[in-house]
Amino acid sequence: MLATINLPRILRVGAGASRQLVATLAELGLTRPLLVTDPFIKSCGYCERLQTPLDAAGIAYGLFSDCVPDPTTDSVYAALAVLRDRDYDCVVALGGGSSLDTAKAVAVLARHGGLMRDYKVPRQVDSGLPIIAIPTTAGTGSEATRVAVITDTQTHEKMLCMGLGLMPVAALVDFELTLTMPWRLTADTGIDSLCHALEAYVSRKANPFTDSIALTAMRTIYQNIRTACAEPDNRQAREAMMLAATQGGIAFANASVTLIHGMSRPIGALFHVPHGLSNAMLLPEVTAWSVDHAPARYAYCARYMGVATDADSDEIGCAKLVDALRELLVDLQVPGPQAYGIARNDWFDSLQLMAEQALASGSPANNPRIPLAQDIVQLYERIW
Ligand code: NAD
């Protein structure tokens, strides 16, 4: 199998990486950045961490700070209007996946025009303004993916958009920016990363390059997520989680996500469940439904994460993996859709539409066990 791997041109990883923005711009020959972030990140001082050195270097920049969680086409168009106001030569995204994806969408629309829905898969968009990504969650891995997820304000579809135009040219991966993440956000974004790693490893598009990165990422996340939640100031756990999140992004962007993400996006779009949380709701049940179609791969994950031993058969390894994921959800207090507050009628009335949207994203076709629409409906019923 021939694997094609896409990565940012520059990855700076470690404490203080975000303070290297001026040097990174200079290295890339960029001089007129638009900073893209959300209101919380602007208010908590992280934005200043970028602005002070930019001011000191005499670099004139613009600021859009109205990104919204699970970015909508409306919010993307608002950011685009700010970008078109002046002659910016790049976008600098600071925040969680929502700010990063907003900036990516703007970078592509600035170059090519049109509407965001013109860029949803299967279209691949190959160019855009240069993007520098600075994540503050650990995380979506968006800093290292050629992916943006934007919700269409009119249809409520959470659209998957892909292509090299959405790949950041540089990523500054600084775990110090995650020390303020509250417990719930740490848990949800950490499970998002765990799903990236696990899905990349069992994906039909998995390859030897992504396998090793995915395995390392899943073990690191499994071994550190509870500590990162319980001890928010634990720098070692935060650093481990941040690196693993970027690795999870690299793994899934080059091997694809599968059924969990495919089913998760419609839940987010229709019921406004945070992305990591909707993944978490699905993780054990979708894994249990899939293991029989790639038992050796899933059992290897269990051994690598330390929840099964070399002495365990693949069958036992798979069972231990599912048990460990169920336990993790209990420890991380992940609610089901019902406990989250979704009304029963709304959930059951939407199952067919959610199944259609999941299949249309293409992600379920990468799963070891490929579902029909009725299988997806049954899985949604099961997690209710
Ligand atoms: P987010 O960006 O939606 O942020 C959620 C909340 O956390 C916001 O209120 C934000 O202000 C706050 N926050 C961010 N960093 C913080 C910090 N350090 N301390 C305290 N609060 C902080 O969250 P997310 O989970 O990172 O991103 C989710 C989005 O990313 C979804 O839209 C999802 O579909 C998308 N996504 C994209 C990719 C990709 O490759 N492009 C991959 C996975 C997910």
Coordinates of C-alpha atoms and ligand atoms in Angstrom, one line a residue:
M1 CA 0.0 0.0 0.0
L2 CA 1.3 3.5 -0.9
A3 CA 0.6 6.1 1.8
T4 CA 0.6 9.8 1.2
I5 CA 1.4 11.8 4.3
N6 CA 0.6 15.5 4.8
L7 CA 2.0 17.5 7.6
P8 CA 2.5 21.2 8.5
R9 CA 5.9 22.6 7.2
I10 CA 6.8 23.8 10.7
L11 CA 5.9 22.1 14.0
R12 CA 7.2 23.8 17.1
V13 CA 6.3 21.7 20.1
G14 CA 6.8 22.4 23.8
A15 CA 6.5 25.0 26.6
G16 CA 6.6 28.5 25.2
A17 CA 6.1 27.4 21.6
S18 CA 3.3 30.0 21.2
R19 CA 5.9 32.8 22.0
Q20 CA 7.6 31.9 18.7
L21 CA 5.0 33.5 16.5
V22 CA 7.1 36.4 15.4
A23 CA 10.1 34.1 14.5
T24 CA 7.7 31.8 12.6
L25 CA 6.2 34.6 10.6
A26 CA 9.7 35.8 9.7
E27 CA 10.7 32.3 8.7
L28 CA 7.7 32.0 6.3
G29 CA 8.1 35.6 4.9
L30 CA 4.7 36.6 6.3
T31 CA 4.1 40.2 7.5
R32 CA 0.4 41.0 7.8
P33 CA -1.4 38.4 10.0
L34 CA -5.1 38.3 11.0
L35 CA -5.5 36.8 14.4
V36 CA -8.6 34.6 14.7
T37 CA -9.8 33.5 18.2
D38 CA -12.8 33.4 20.5
P39 CA -14.0 35.7 23.2
F40 CA -12.8 33.6 26.1
I41 CA -9.3 33.2 24.7
K42 CA -9.2 37.0 24.1
S43 CA -10.2 37.7 27.7
C44 CA -8.0 35.2 29.4
G45 CA -4.7 36.7 28.3
Y46 CA -3.6 34.1 25.7
C47 CA -4.2 36.6 22.9
E48 CA -2.0 39.2 24.7
R49 CA 0.8 36.5 24.7
L50 CA 0.8 36.9 20.9
Q51 CA 0.0 40.6 20.6
T52 CA 2.8 41.9 22.9
P53 CA 5.6 40.4 20.8
L54 CA 3.8 41.4 17.6
D55 CA 3.6 45.0 18.8
A56 CA 7.3 44.9 19.9
A57 CA 8.3 43.7 16.5
G58 CA 6.2 46.4 14.8
I59 CA 4.0 43.9 13.0
A60 CA 0.6 45.4 12.1
Y61 CA -2.0 42.7 12.7
G62 CA -5.8 42.5 12.7
L63 CA -8.0 40.6 15.2
F64 CA -11.3 38.7 14.8
S65 CA -12.3 37.4 18.3
D66 CA -15.9 36.3 17.7
C67 CA -15.4 32.6 16.9
V68 CA -18.2 30.4 18.2
P69 CA -18.0 26.7 19.4
D70 CA -18.7 24.3 16.5
P71 CA -18.3 27.1 14.0
T72 CA -21.2 28.0 11.7
T73 CA -21.1 29.4 8.2
D74 CA -22.5 32.7 9.7
S75 CA -19.5 33.1 12.0
V76 CA -17.1 32.1 9.2
Y77 CA -18.6 34.8 6.9
A78 CA -18.3 37.4 9.7
A79 CA -14.6 36.5 10.0
L80 CA -14.2 36.6 6.3
A81 CA -15.6 40.2 6.2
V82 CA -12.9 41.3 8.6
L83 CA -10.2 39.6 6.6
R84 CA -11.4 41.3 3.4
D85 CA -11.3 44.7 5.1
R86 CA -7.5 44.9 4.8
D87 CA -4.7 43.2 2.9
Y88 CA -3.8 40.4 5.3
D89 CA -1.3 37.8 4.0
C90 CA -2.0 35.0 6.5
V91 CA -4.3 33.9 9.3
V92 CA -3.1 33.0 12.8
A93 CA -5.6 30.8 14.6
L94 CA -5.5 30.7 18.4
G95 CA -7.9 28.6 20.4
G96 CA -9.7 25.2 20.3
G97 CA -10.7 23.4 17.2
S98 CA -13.5 25.9 16.6
S99 CA -11.2 28.8 16.2
L100 CA -8.7 26.8 14.2
D101 CA -11.4 25.6 11.8
T102 CA -12.9 29.1 11.5
A103 CA -9.5 30.4 10.5
K104 CA -9.0 27.5 8.0
A105 CA -12.3 28.1 6.4
V106 CA -11.6 31.9 6.1
A107 CA -8.2 31.1 4.5
V108 CA -9.8 29.0 1.8
L109 CA -12.7 31.4 1.1
A110 CA -10.3 34.4 0.9
R111 CA -8.4 32.7 -1.9
H112 CA -11.2 31.0 -3.8
G113 CA -14.5 32.7 -2.9
G114 CA -17.9 31.0 -3.0
L115 CA -19.9 29.5 -0.2
M116 CA -18.5 27.1 2.5
R117 CA -20.8 24.3 1.4
D118 CA -19.0 24.4 -2.0
Y119 CA -16.0 22.9 -0.2
K120 CA -17.5 20.0 1.6
V121 CA -16.3 16.5 0.8
P122 CA -15.8 14.9 -1.7
R123 CA -14.3 18.2 -3.0
Q124 CA -10.7 18.7 -2.1
V125 CA -9.5 22.3 -1.8
D126 CA -5.8 22.5 -2.6
S127 CA -4.8 26.0 -1.6
G128 CA -5.6 29.0 0.6
L129 CA -4.0 31.8 2.6
P130 CA -1.2 30.5 4.8
I131 CA -2.5 29.3 8.2
I132 CA -0.5 29.3 11.5
A133 CA -2.4 27.3 14.1
I134 CA -1.9 27.6 17.9
P135 CA -4.2 25.2 19.8
T136 CA -5.4 25.8 23.3
T137 CA -7.2 22.5 23.8
A138 CA -5.7 19.0 23.7
G139 CA -7.5 18.4 21.5
T140 CA -8.8 18.2 18.1
G141 CA -5.4 18.0 16.4
S142 CA -6.7 20.5 13.9
E143 CA -3.3 22.2 14.0
A144 CA -1.9 19.2 12.0
T145 CA -4.9 18.3 9.8
R146 CA -6.1 19.2 6.3
V147 CA -9.6 19.2 7.7
A148 CA -12.2 21.8 8.8
V149 CA -15.6 21.1 10.2
I150 CA -18.1 23.8 9.7
T151 CA -21.9 23.7 10.4
D152 CA -24.1 25.1 7.7
T153 CA -26.3 27.7 9.4
Q154 CA -29.2 26.9 7.0
T155 CA -29.3 23.1 6.9
H156 CA -27.6 22.4 10.4
E157 CA -25.3 19.9 8.6
K158 CA -21.9 19.7 10.2
M159 CA -19.9 19.7 7.0
L160 CA -16.5 17.9 6.6
C161 CA -14.2 19.9 4.4
M162 CA -10.8 18.6 3.3
G163 CA -7.8 19.4 1.3
L164 CA -4.2 20.8 1.5
G165 CA -5.6 24.4 1.5
L166 CA -6.9 23.6 5.0
M167 CA -3.5 22.3 6.3
P168 CA -1.7 24.8 8.5
V169 CA 1.7 25.8 7.2
A170 CA 2.9 26.0 10.8
A171 CA 1.7 24.7 14.2
L172 CA 2.9 26.1 17.5
V173 CA 1.9 23.4 20.1
D174 CA 2.3 24.9 23.5
F175 CA 0.8 22.8 26.4
E176 CA 1.0 25.8 28.7
L177 CA -2.0 27.2 26.9
T178 CA -4.0 24.2 28.2
L179 CA -3.4 24.7 31.9
T180 CA -6.6 26.7 32.2
M181 CA -8.8 24.0 30.7
P182 CA -11.6 23.0 33.1
W183 CA -12.3 19.4 34.0
R184 CA -15.1 18.8 31.6
L185 CA -13.3 20.3 28.6
T186 CA -10.1 18.4 29.5
A187 CA -12.1 15.1 29.5
D188 CA -14.1 15.8 26.3
T189 CA -11.2 17.0 24.2
G190 CA -9.0 14.2 25.5
I191 CA -11.5 11.6 24.5
D192 CA -11.7 13.3 21.1
S193 CA -8.0 12.7 20.7
L194 CA -8.3 9.1 21.9
C195 CA -11.0 8.5 19.3
H196 CA -8.7 10.0 16.6
A197 CA -5.9 7.6 17.6
L198 CA -8.1 4.5 17.9
E199 CA -10.1 5.2 14.7
A200 CA -6.9 5.9 12.7
Y201 CA -5.4 2.6 13.9
V202 CA -8.4 0.5 12.9
S203 CA -9.3 2.5 9.8
R204 CA -9.3 0.8 6.5
K205 CA -6.9 3.5 5.4
A206 CA -4.4 2.9 8.2
N207 CA -0.8 2.6 7.2
P208 CA 2.6 1.9 8.8
F209 CA 3.4 5.6 9.2
T210 CA 0.2 6.4 11.1
D211 CA 0.1 3.2 13.0
S212 CA 3.0 3.9 15.3
I213 CA 1.9 7.5 15.9
A214 CA -1.7 6.4 16.6
L215 CA -0.5 3.7 19.1
T216 CA 1.8 6.1 20.9
A217 CA -1.0 8.7 21.1
M218 CA -3.7 6.3 22.4
R219 CA -1.4 4.9 25.2
T220 CA -0.3 8.4 26.3
I221 CA -3.9 9.7 26.4
Y222 CA -5.2 6.6 28.2
Q223 CA -2.5 6.9 30.8
N224 CA -2.7 10.6 31.4
I225 CA -6.3 11.7 30.9
R226 CA -7.5 11.0 34.4
T227 CA -4.5 12.9 35.9
A228 CA -5.0 15.9 33.6
C229 CA -8.6 16.1 34.7
A230 CA -8.0 15.7 38.4
E231 CA -4.8 17.8 38.6
P232 CA -5.2 20.7 36.1
D233 CA -1.8 22.1 37.0
N234 CA 0.1 18.9 36.4
R235 CA 2.5 20.0 33.7
Q236 CA 3.7 16.5 32.9
A237 CA 0.2 15.3 32.2
R238 CA -0.8 18.4 30.3
E239 CA 2.4 18.1 28.1
A240 CA 1.7 14.5 27.4
M241 CA -1.9 15.2 26.5
M242 CA -1.0 18.1 24.2
L243 CA 1.6 16.1 22.3
A244 CA -0.7 13.1 22.0
A245 CA -3.5 15.4 20.6
T246 CA -1.3 16.6 17.8
Q247 CA -0.1 13.1 17.1
G248 CA -3.8 12.0 17.1
G249 CA -4.5 14.7 14.5
I250 CA -1.5 13.6 12.4
A251 CA -2.7 10.0 12.6
F252 CA -6.3 10.5 11.7
A253 CA -5.6 13.1 9.0
N254 CA -3.4 10.6 7.2
A255 CA -5.5 7.5 7.8
S256 CA -9.0 8.9 8.3
V257 CA -11.5 8.6 11.1
T258 CA -14.2 6.0 11.0
L259 CA -17.7 5.4 12.4
I260 CA -17.4 7.2 15.7
H261 CA -16.7 10.5 14.1
G262 CA -19.1 9.8 11.3
M263 CA -22.0 9.4 13.8
S264 CA -20.7 12.1 16.2
R265 CA -20.9 15.1 13.8
P266 CA -24.8 14.8 13.3
I267 CA -25.2 14.7 17.1
G268 CA -23.2 17.9 17.5
A269 CA -24.9 19.6 14.6
L270 CA -28.5 18.8 15.7
F271 CA -28.2 18.8 19.5
H272 CA -25.3 21.1 20.2
V273 CA -23.4 18.5 22.1
P274 CA -19.7 19.4 22.4
H275 CA -17.7 17.5 19.8
G276 CA -15.5 15.4 22.2
L277 CA -18.6 14.6 24.3
S278 CA -20.6 13.2 21.4
N279 CA -17.6 11.1 20.4
A280 CA -17.4 9.9 24.0
M281 CA -21.0 8.8 24.0
L282 CA -20.4 6.6 21.0
L283 CA -16.9 5.3 21.8
P284 CA -17.6 2.0 23.7
E285 CA -20.7 1.0 21.8
V286 CA -19.3 1.6 18.3
T287 CA -16.1 -0.2 19.4
A288 CA -18.1 -3.2 20.7
W289 CA -20.0 -3.3 17.4
S290 CA -16.8 -3.2 15.3
V291 CA -14.2 -5.4 17.1
D292 CA -15.2 -8.7 15.5
H293 CA -14.2 -7.3 12.1
A294 CA -10.6 -6.4 13.1
P295 CA -10.0 -8.4 16.3
A296 CA -6.2 -8.4 16.0
R297 CA -6.0 -4.7 15.6
Y298 CA -8.3 -3.8 18.4
A299 CA -6.7 -6.4 20.7
Y300 CA -3.3 -4.8 19.9
C301 CA -4.7 -1.4 21.0
A302 CA -5.8 -3.0 24.3
R303 CA -2.3 -4.5 24.9
Y304 CA -0.6 -1.2 23.9
M305 CA -2.7 0.8 26.2
G306 CA -2.0 -1.6 29.0
V307 CA -5.5 -2.9 29.5
A308 CA -4.7 -6.4 28.2
T309 CA -1.6 -8.6 28.3
D310 CA 0.4 -10.5 25.7
A311 CA -1.1 -13.7 27.3
D312 CA -4.7 -12.6 26.4
S313 CA -6.2 -13.9 23.2
D314 CA -7.5 -11.4 20.7
E315 CA -11.0 -12.1 21.8
I316 CA -10.2 -11.4 25.4
G317 CA -8.1 -8.4 24.4
C318 CA -11.1 -6.9 22.5
A319 CA -13.5 -7.5 25.5
K320 CA -11.0 -5.9 27.8
L321 CA -10.7 -2.9 25.5
V322 CA -14.4 -2.3 25.5
D323 CA -14.6 -2.7 29.3
A324 CA -11.7 -0.3 29.8
L325 CA -13.5 2.3 27.6
R326 CA -16.7 1.9 29.5
E327 CA -14.9 2.4 32.8
L328 CA -13.1 5.4 31.4
L329 CA -16.5 7.0 30.5
V330 CA -17.8 6.3 34.1
D331 CA -14.6 7.9 35.6
L332 CA -14.9 10.9 33.3
Q333 CA -18.6 11.2 34.0
V334 CA -19.7 11.2 30.4
P335 CA -23.5 11.5 30.2
G336 CA -25.6 9.7 27.6
P337 CA -27.8 11.7 25.3
Q338 CA -30.7 11.4 27.7
A339 CA -28.7 12.5 30.8
Y340 CA -27.3 15.4 28.6
G341 CA -30.9 16.7 28.4
I342 CA -31.9 15.8 24.8
A343 CA -35.6 15.1 24.6
R344 CA -36.6 11.6 23.7
N345 CA -38.8 12.6 20.8
D346 CA -36.2 14.9 19.3
W347 CA -33.6 12.1 19.4
F348 CA -35.8 9.4 17.9
D349 CA -37.3 11.7 15.3
S350 CA -33.8 12.5 14.1
L351 CA -32.3 9.1 13.8
Q352 CA -32.9 8.6 10.0
L353 CA -31.5 12.1 9.2
M354 CA -28.5 11.6 11.5
A355 CA -27.8 8.2 9.8
E356 CA -28.0 9.8 6.4
Q357 CA -25.6 12.6 7.4
A358 CA -23.2 10.2 9.0
L359 CA -23.0 8.1 5.8
A360 CA -22.7 11.1 3.6
S361 CA -19.6 12.2 5.4
G362 CA -17.8 9.1 4.1
S363 CA -16.2 8.3 7.5
P364 CA -18.2 5.2 8.2
A365 CA -16.9 3.5 5.1
N366 CA -13.4 3.5 6.7
N367 CA -14.7 1.5 9.6
P368 CA -13.6 -2.2 9.9
R369 CA -17.3 -3.1 9.9
I370 CA -19.1 -1.0 7.4
P371 CA -22.6 -0.1 8.5
L372 CA -25.8 0.3 6.6
A373 CA -28.2 3.2 7.6
Q374 CA -30.2 0.8 9.7
D375 CA -27.1 -0.3 11.7
I376 CA -26.4 3.3 12.4
V377 CA -29.9 3.9 13.5
Q378 CA -29.7 0.9 15.9
L379 CA -26.4 2.2 17.3
Y380 CA -28.0 5.6 18.0
E381 CA -30.9 3.8 19.7
R382 CA -28.4 1.7 21.8
I383 CA -26.6 4.8 23.1
W384 CA -29.8 6.5 24.1
Ligands
NAD1 P1 -13.8 24.6 21.1 O1 -12.8 25.3 20.2 O2 -15.2 24.5 20.5 O3 -13.8 25.3 22.5 C1 -14.8 25.0 23.5 C2 -14.7 26.0 24.6 O4 -13.5 25.8 25.3 C3 -14.8 27.4 24.1 O5 -15.6 28.1 24.9 C4 -13.3 27.9 24.3 O6 -13.2 29.3 24.6 C5 -12.9 27.1 25.5 N1 -11.4 26.9 25.6 C6 -10.6 26.7 24.6 N2 -9.3 26.6 25.1 C7 -9.4 26.8 26.4 C8 -8.4 26.8 27.5 N3 -7.2 26.6 27.3 N4 -8.9 27.0 28.7 C9 -10.2 27.2 29.0 N5 -11.2 27.2 28.0 C10 -10.8 27.0 26.8 O7 -13.3 23.1 21.5 P2 -12.6 21.9 20.7 O8 -13.1 20.7 21.3 O9 -11.1 22.2 20.8 O10 -13.0 22.1 19.2 C11 -14.2 21.5 18.8 C12 -14.4 21.7 17.3 O11 -13.3 21.2 16.5 C13 -15.6 21.1 16.7 O12 -16.3 21.9 15.9 C14 -15.1 19.9 16.0 O13 -15.9 19.4 14.9 C15 -13.8 20.4 15.5 N6 -12.8 19.4 15.1 C16 -12.0 19.7 14.0 C17 -11.0 18.8 13.6 C18 -10.1 19.1 12.5 O14 -9.2 18.3 12.1 N7 -10.3 20.3 11.9 C19 -10.8 17.6 14.3 C20 -11.7 17.3 15.4 C21 -12.6 18.3 15.8

